PDB file of C-alpha atoms and ligand atoms in Angstrom:
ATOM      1  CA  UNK A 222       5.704 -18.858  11.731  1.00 50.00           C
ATOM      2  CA  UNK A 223       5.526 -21.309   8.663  1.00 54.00           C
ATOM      3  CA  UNK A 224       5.815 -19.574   4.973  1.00 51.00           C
ATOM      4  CA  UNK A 225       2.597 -20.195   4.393  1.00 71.00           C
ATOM      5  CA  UNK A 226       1.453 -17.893   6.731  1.00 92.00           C
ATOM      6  CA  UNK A 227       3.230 -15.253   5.749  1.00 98.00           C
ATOM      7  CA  UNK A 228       0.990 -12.856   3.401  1.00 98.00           C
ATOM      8  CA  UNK A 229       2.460 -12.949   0.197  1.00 98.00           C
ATOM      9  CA  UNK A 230       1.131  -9.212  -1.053  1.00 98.00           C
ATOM     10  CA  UNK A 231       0.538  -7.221   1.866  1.00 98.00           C
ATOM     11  CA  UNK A 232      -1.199  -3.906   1.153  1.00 99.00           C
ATOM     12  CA  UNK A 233      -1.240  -0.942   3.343  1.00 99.00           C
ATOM     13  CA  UNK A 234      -3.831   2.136   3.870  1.00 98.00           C
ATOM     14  CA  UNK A 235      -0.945   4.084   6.075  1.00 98.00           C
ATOM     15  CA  UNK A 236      -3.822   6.280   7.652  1.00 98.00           C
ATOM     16  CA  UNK A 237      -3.178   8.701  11.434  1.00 98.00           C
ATOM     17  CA  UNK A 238       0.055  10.911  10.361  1.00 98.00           C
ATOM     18  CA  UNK A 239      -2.264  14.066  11.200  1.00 98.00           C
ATOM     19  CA  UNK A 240      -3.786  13.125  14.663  1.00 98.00           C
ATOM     20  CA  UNK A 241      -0.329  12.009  15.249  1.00 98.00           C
ATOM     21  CA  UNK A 242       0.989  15.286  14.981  1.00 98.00           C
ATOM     22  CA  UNK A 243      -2.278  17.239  16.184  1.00 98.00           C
ATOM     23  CA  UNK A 244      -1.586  15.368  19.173  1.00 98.00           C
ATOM     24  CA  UNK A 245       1.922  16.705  19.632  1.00 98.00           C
ATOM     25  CA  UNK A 246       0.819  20.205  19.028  1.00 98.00           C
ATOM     26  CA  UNK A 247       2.865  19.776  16.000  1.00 98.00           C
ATOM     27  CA  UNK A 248       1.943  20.505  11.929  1.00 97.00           C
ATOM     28  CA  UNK A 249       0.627  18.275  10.353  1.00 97.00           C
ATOM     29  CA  UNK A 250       3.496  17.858   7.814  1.00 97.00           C
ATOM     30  CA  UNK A 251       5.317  16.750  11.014  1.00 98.00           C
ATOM     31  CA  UNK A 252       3.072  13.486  11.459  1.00 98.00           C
ATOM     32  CA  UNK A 253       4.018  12.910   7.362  1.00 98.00           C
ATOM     33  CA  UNK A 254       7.536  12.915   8.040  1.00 98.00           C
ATOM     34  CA  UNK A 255       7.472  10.788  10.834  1.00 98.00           C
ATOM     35  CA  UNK A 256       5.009   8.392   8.616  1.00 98.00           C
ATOM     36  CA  UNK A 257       8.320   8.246   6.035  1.00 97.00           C
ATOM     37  CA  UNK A 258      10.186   6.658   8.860  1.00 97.00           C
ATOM     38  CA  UNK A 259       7.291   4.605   9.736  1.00 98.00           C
ATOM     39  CA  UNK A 260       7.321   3.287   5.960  1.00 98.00           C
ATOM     40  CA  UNK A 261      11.234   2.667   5.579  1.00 97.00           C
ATOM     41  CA  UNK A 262      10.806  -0.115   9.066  1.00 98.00           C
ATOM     42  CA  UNK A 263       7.873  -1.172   7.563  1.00 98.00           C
ATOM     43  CA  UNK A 264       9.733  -2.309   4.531  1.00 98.00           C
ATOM     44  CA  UNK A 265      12.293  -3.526   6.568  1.00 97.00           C
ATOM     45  CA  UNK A 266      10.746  -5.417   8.115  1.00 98.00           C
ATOM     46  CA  UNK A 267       8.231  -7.162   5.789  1.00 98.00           C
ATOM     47  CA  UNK A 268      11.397  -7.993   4.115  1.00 98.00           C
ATOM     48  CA  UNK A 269      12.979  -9.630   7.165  1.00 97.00           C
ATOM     49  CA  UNK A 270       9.247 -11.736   7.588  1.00 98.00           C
ATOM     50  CA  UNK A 271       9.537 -12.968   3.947  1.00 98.00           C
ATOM     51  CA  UNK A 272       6.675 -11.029   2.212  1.00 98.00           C
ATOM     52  CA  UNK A 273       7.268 -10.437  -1.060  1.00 98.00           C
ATOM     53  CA  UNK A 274       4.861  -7.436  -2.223  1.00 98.00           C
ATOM     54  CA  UNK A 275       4.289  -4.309  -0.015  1.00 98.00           C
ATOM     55  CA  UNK A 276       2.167  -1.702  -1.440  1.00 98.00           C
ATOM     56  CA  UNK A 277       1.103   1.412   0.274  1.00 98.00           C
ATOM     57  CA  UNK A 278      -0.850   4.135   0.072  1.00 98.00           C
ATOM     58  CA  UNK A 279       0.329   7.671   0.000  1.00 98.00           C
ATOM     59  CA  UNK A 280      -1.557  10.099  -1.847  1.00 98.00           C
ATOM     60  CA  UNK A 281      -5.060   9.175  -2.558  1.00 98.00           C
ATOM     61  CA  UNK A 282      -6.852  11.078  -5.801  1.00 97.00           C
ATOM     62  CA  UNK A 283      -8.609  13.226  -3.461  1.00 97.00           C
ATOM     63  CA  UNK A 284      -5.838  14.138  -0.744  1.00 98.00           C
ATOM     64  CA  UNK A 285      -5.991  17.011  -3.518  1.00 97.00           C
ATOM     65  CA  UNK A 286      -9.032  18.484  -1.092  1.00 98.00           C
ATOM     66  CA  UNK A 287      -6.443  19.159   1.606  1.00 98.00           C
ATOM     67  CA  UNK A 288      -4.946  22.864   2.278  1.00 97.00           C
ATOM     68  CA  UNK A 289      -2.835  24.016  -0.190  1.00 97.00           C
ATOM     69  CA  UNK A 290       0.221  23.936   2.432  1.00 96.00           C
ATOM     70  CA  UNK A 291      -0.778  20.198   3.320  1.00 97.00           C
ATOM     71  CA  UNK A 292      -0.377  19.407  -0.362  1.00 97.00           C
ATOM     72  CA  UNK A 293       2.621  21.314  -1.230  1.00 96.00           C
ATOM     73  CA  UNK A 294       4.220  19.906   1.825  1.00 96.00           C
ATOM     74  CA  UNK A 295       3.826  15.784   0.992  1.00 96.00           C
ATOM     75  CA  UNK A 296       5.109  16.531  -2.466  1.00 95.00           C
ATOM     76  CA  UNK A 297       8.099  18.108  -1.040  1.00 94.00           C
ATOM     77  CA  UNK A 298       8.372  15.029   1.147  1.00 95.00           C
ATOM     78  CA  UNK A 299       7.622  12.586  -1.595  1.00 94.00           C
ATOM     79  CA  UNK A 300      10.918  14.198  -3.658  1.00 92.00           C
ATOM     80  CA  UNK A 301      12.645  14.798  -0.577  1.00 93.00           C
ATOM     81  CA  UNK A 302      12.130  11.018   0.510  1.00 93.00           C
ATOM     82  CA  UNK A 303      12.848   9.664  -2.989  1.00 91.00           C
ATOM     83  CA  UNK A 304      16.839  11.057  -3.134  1.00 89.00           C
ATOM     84  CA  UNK A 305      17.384  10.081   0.679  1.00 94.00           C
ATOM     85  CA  UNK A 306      15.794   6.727   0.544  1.00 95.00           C
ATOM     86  CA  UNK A 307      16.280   4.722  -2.590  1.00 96.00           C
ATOM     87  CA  UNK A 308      19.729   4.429  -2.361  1.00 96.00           C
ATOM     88  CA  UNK A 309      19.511   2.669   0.904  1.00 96.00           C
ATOM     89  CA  UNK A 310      16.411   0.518  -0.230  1.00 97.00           C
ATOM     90  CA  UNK A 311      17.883  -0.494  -3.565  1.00 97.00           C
ATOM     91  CA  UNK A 312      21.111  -1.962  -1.514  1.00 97.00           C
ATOM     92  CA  UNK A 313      18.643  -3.833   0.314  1.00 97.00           C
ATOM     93  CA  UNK A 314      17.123  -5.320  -2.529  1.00 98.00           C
ATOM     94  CA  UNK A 315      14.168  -3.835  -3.041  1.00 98.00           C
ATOM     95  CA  UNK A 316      12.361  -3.086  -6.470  1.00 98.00           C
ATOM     96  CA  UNK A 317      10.217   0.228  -6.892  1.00 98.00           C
ATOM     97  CA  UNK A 318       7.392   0.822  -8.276  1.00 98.00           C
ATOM     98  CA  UNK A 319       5.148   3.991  -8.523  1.00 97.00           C
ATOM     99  CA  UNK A 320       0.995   3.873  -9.320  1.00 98.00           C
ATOM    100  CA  UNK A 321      -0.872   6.416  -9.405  1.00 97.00           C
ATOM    101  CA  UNK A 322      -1.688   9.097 -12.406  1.00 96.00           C
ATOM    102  CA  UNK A 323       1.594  10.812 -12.763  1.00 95.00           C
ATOM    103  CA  UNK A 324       0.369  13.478 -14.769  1.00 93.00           C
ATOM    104  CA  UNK A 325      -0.757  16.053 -12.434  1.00 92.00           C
ATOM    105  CA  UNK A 326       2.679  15.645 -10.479  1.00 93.00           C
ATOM    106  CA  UNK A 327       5.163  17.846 -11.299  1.00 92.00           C
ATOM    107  CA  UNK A 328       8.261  17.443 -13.312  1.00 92.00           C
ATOM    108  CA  UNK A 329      10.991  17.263 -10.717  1.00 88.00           C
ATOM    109  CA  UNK A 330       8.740  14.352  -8.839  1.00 91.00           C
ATOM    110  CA  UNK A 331       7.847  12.478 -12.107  1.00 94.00           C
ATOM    111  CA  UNK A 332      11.909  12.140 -12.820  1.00 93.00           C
ATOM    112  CA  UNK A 333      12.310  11.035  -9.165  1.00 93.00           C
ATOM    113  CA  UNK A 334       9.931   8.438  -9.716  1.00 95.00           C
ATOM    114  CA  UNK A 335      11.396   7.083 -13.034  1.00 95.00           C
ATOM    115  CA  UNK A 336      14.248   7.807 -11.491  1.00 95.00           C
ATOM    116  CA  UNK A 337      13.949   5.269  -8.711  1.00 97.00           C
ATOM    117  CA  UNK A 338      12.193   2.664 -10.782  1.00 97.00           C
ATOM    118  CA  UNK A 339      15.189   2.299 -13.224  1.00 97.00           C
ATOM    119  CA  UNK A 340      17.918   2.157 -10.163  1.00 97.00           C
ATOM    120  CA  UNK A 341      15.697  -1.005  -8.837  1.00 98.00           C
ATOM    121  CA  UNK A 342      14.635  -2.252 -11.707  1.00 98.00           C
ATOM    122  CA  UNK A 343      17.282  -5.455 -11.097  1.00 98.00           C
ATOM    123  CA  UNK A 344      15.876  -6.240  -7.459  1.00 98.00           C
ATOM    124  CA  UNK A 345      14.233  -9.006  -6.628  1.00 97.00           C
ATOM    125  CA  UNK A 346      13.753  -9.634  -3.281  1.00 98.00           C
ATOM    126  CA  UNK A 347      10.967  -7.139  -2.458  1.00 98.00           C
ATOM    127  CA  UNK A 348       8.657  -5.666  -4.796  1.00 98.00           C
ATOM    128  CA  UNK A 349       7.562  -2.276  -3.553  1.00 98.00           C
ATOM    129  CA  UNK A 350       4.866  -0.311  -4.653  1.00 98.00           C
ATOM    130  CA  UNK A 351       3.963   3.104  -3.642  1.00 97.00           C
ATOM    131  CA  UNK A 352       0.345   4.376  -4.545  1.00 98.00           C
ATOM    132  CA  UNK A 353       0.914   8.147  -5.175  1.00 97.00           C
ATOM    133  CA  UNK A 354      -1.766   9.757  -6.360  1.00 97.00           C
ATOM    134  CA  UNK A 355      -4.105   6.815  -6.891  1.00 98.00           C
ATOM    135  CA  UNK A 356      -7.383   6.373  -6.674  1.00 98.00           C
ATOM    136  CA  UNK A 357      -9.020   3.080  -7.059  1.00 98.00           C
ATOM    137  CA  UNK A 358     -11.352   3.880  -9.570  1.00 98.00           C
ATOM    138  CA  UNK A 359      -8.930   5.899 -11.708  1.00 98.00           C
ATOM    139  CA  UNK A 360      -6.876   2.789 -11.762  1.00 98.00           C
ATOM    140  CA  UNK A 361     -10.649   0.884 -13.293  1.00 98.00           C
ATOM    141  CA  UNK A 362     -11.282   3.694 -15.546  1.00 98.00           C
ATOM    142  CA  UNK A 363      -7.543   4.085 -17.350  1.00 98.00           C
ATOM    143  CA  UNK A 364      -7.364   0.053 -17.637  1.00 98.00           C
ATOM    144  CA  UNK A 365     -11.001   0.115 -19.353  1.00 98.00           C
ATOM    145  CA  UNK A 366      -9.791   3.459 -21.452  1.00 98.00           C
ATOM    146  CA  UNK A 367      -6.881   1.687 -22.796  1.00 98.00           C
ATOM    147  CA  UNK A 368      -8.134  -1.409 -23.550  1.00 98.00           C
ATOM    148  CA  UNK A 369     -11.224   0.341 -25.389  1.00 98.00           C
ATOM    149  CA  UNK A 370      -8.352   2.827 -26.954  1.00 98.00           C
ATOM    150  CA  UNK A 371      -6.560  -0.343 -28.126  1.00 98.00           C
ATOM    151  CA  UNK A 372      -9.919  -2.261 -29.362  1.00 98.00           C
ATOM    152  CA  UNK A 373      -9.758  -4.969 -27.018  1.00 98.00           C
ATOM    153  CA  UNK A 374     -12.341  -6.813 -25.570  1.00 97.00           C
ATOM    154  CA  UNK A 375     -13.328  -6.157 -21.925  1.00 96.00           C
ATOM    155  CA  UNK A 376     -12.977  -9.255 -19.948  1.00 98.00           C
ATOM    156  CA  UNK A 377     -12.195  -9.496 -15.785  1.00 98.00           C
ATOM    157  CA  UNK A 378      -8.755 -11.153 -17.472  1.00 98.00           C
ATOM    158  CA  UNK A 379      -8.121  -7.923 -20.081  1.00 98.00           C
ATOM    159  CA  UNK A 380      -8.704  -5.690 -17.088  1.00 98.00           C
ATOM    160  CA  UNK A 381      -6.660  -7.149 -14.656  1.00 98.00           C
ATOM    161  CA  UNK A 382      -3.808  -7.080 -17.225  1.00 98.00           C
ATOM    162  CA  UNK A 383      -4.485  -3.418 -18.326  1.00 98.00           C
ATOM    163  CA  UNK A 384      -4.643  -2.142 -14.429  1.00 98.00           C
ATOM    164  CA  UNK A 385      -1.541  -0.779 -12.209  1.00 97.00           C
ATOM    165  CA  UNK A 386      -0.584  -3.649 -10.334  1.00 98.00           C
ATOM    166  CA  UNK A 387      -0.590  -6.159 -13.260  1.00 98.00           C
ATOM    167  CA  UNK A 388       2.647  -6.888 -12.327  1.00 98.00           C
ATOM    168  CA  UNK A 389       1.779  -8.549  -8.853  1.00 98.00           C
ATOM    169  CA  UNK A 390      -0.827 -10.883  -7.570  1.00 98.00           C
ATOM    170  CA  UNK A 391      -3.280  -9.350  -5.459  1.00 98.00           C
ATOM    171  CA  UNK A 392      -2.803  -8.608  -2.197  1.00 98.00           C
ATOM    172  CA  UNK A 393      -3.739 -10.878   0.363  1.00 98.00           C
ATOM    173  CA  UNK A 394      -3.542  -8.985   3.266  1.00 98.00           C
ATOM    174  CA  UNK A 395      -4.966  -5.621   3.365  1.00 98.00           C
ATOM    175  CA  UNK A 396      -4.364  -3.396   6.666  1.00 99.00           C
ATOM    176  CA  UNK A 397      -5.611   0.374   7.312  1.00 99.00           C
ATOM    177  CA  UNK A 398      -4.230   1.885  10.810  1.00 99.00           C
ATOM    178  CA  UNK A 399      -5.868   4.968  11.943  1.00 98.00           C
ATOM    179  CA  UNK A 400      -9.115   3.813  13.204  1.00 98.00           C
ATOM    180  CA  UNK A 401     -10.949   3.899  10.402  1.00 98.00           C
ATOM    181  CA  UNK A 402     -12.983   1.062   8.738  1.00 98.00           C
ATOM    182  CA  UNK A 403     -12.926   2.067   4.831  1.00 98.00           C
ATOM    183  CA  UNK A 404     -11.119   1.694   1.123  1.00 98.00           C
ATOM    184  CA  UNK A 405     -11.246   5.308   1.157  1.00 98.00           C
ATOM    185  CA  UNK A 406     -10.750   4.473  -3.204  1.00 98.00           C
ATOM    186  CA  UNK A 407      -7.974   2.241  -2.547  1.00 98.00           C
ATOM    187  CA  UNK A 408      -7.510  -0.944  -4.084  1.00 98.00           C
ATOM    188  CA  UNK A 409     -10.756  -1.187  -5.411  1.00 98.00           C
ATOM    189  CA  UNK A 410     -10.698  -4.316  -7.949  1.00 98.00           C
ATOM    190  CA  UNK A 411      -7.405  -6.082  -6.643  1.00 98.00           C
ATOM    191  CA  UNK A 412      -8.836  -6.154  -2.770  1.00 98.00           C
ATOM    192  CA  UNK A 413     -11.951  -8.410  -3.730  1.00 98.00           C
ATOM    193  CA  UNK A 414     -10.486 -11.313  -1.551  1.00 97.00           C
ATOM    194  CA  UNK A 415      -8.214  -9.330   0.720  1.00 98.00           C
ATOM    195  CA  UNK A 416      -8.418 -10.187   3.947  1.00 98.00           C
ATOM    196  CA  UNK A 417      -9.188  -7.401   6.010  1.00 98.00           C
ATOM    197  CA  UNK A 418      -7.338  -5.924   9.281  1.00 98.00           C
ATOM    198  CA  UNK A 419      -7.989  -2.305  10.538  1.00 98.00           C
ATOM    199  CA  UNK A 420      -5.790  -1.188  13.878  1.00 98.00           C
ATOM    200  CA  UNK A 421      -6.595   1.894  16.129  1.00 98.00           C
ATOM    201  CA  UNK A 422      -2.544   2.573  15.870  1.00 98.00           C
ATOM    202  CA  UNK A 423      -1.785   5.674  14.211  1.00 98.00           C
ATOM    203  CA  UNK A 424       0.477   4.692  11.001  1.00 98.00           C
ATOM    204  CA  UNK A 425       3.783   6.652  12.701  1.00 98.00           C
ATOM    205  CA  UNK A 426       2.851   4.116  15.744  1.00 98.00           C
ATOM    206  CA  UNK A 427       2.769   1.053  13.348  1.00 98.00           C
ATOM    207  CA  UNK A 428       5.574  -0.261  14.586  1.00 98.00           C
ATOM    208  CA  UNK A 429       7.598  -3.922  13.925  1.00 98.00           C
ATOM    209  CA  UNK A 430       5.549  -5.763  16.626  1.00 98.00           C
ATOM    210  CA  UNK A 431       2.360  -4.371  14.981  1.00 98.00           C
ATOM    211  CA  UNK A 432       3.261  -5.730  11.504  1.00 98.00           C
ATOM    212  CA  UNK A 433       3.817  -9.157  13.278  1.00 98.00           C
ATOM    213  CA  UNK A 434       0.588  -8.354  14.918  1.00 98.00           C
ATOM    214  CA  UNK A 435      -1.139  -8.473  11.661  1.00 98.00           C
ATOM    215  CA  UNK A 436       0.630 -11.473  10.160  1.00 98.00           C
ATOM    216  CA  UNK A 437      -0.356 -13.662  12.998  1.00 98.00           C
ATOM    217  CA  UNK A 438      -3.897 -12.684  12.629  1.00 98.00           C
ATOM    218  CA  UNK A 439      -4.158 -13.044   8.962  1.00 98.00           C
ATOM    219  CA  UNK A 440      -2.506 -16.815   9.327  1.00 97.00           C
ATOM    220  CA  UNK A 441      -5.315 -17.605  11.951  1.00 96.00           C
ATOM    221  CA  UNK A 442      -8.064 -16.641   9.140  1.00 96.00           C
ATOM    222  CA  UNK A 443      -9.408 -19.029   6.455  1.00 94.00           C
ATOM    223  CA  UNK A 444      -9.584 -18.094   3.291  1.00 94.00           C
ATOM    224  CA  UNK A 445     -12.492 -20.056   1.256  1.00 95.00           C
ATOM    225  CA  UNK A 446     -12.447 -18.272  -1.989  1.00 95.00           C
ATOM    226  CA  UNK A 447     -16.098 -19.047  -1.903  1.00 95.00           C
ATOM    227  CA  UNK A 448     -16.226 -22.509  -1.401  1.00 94.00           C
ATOM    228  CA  UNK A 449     -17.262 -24.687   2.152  1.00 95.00           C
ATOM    229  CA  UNK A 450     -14.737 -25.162   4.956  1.00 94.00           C
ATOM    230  CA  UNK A 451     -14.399 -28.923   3.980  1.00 94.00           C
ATOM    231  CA  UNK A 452     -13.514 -28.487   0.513  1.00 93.00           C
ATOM    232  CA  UNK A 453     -10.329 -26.422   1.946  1.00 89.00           C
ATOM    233  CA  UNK A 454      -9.460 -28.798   4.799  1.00 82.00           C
ATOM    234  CA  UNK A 455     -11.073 -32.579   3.696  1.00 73.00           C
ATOM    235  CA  UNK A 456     -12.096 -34.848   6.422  1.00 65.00           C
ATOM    236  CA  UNK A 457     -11.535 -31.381   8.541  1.00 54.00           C
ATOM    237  CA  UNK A 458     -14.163 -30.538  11.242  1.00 48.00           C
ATOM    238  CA  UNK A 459     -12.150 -28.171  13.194  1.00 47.00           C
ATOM    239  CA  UNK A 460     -13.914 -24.445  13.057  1.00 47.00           C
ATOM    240  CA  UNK A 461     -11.196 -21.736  12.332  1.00 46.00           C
ATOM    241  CA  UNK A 462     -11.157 -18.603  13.909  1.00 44.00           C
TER     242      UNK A 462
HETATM  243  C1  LIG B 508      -2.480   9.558   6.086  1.00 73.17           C
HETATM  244  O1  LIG B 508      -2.564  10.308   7.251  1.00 73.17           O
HETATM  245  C2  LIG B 508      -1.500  10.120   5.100  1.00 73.17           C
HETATM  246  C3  LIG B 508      -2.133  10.798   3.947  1.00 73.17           C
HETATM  247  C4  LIG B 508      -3.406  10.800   3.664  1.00 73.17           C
HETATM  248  C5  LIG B 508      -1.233  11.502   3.058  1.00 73.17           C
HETATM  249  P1  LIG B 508      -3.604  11.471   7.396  1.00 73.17           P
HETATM  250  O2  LIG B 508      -2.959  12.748   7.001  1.00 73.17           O
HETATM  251  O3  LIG B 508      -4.874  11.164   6.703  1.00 73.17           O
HETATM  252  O4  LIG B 508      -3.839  11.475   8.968  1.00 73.17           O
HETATM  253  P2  LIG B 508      -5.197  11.739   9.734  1.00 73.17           P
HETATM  254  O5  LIG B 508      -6.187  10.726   9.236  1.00 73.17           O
HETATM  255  O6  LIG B 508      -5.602  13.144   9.433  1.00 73.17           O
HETATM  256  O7  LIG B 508      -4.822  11.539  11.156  1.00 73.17           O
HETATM  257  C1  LIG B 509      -6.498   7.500   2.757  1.00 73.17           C
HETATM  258  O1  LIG B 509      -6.463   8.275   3.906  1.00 73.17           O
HETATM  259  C2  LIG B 509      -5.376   7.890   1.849  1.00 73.17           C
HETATM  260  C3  LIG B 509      -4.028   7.633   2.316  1.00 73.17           C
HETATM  261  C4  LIG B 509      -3.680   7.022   3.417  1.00 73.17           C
HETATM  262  C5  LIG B 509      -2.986   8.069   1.435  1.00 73.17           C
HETATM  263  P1  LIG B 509      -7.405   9.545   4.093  1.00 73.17           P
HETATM  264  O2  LIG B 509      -7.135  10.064   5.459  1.00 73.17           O
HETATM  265  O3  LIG B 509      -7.231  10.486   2.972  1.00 73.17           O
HETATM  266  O4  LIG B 509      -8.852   8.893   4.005  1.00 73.17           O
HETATM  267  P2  LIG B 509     -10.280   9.504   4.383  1.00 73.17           P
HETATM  268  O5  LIG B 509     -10.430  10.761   3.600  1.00 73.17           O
HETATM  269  O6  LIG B 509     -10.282   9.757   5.846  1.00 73.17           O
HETATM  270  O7  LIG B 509     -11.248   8.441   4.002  1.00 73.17           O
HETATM  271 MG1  LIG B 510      -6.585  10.229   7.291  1.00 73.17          MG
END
């Protein structure tokens, strides 16, 4: 596989850690945890393939609709995870970086977070971004409040600067596992020209050969950006898949 097509922003809706565990006769919380381990040989391994931005998916806005035992119990994972991961993912080089409205979290998570962010701060080799309670349209809405707060003008170039993931170009490769075919609020503005890939596999299923999976069908797509198949390959008549 050539560098080229390797995705360099590969986004992730990590959806299925419930009917994973339903299917076990096990709690849901159970399919969560076993989604953490998912997401630590996911990073791995997009590290290992040479992409360069991985951003998940968490803890959507309105994963706040859940039972209050459901909730409770990815918060306690989130903290848990944060102390038993980041030491191991900072030694392999990768940078962390929370988005999501940290204000409704509570104080023990939110110094986690900052925590975690300041220990990577340094690495380069894989930025990592974790969308914990995010919403898409939170994300629009704080960029326009701030630049309106700040008297700027409202441009597509303002906004993109003012939103969460100003720091990284946008992703090119979007998956969601789980079956389902929707944002469900993710991404919203940076997934415009995403390309697309949805897999049945529940996300504690997602394994290494799956990510591959996914990279070999995104380098078989053409992206066009809007303009005609010749004007990206000139004197081109071949048809891509
Ligand atoms: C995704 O798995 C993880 C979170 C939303 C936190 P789900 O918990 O949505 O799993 P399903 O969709 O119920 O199987
Ligand atoms: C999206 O999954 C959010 C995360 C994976 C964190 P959901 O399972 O919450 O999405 P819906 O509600 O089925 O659309
Ligand atoms: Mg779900």
């Amino acid at each position: 596989m050539n560098a080229s097509a390797v995705p360099h922003h590969i986004a992730i809706v990590m959806d299925g850690n419930g009917r994973w565990a339903t299917k076990r006769y096990l709690p849901r919380v159970a399919g969560h945890k076993k989604g953490v381990d998912a997401m630590r040989a996911c990073v791995r391994h997009c590290g290992e393939r040479g992409v360069r931005v991985l951003t998940v998916f968490a803890f959507s806005s309105e994963n706040w609709n859940r039972p209050p035992e459901e909730v409770s119990g990815l918060m306690e994972l989130l903290a848990v995870a944060l102390s038993r991961e980041v030491p191991q993912l900072h030694a392999e080089g990768v940078r962390i970086h929370f988005v999501g409205n940290r204000a409704a979290l509570s104080d023990k998570v939110r110094a986690g977070l900052l925590q975690a962010e300041t220990a990577t701060a340094g690495n380069t080799r894989l930025i990592f971004n974790i969308c914990f309670n995010y919403g898409g349209r939170w994300d629009i809405a704080q960029a326009a409040a701030g630049l309106a707060q700040r008297g700027e003008a409202i441009t597509e170039a303002s906004l993109d600067r003012a939103m969460a993931l100003a720091h990284v170009p946008d992703p090119d490769l979007l998956i969601r596992t789980g079956g389902e075919q929707r944002l469900s609020n993710f991404l919203l503005w940076q997934a415009a020209y995403a390309e697309l890939y949805f897999s049945d596999k529940l996300w504690p299923d997602f394994d290494e050969a799956a990510i591959d999976e996914a990279i070999a069908n995104y380098a078989a797509r053409e992206r066009r950006f809007g303009r005609t198949s010749e004007q990206i390959a000139p004197g081109s008549s071949k048809k891509v898949a």
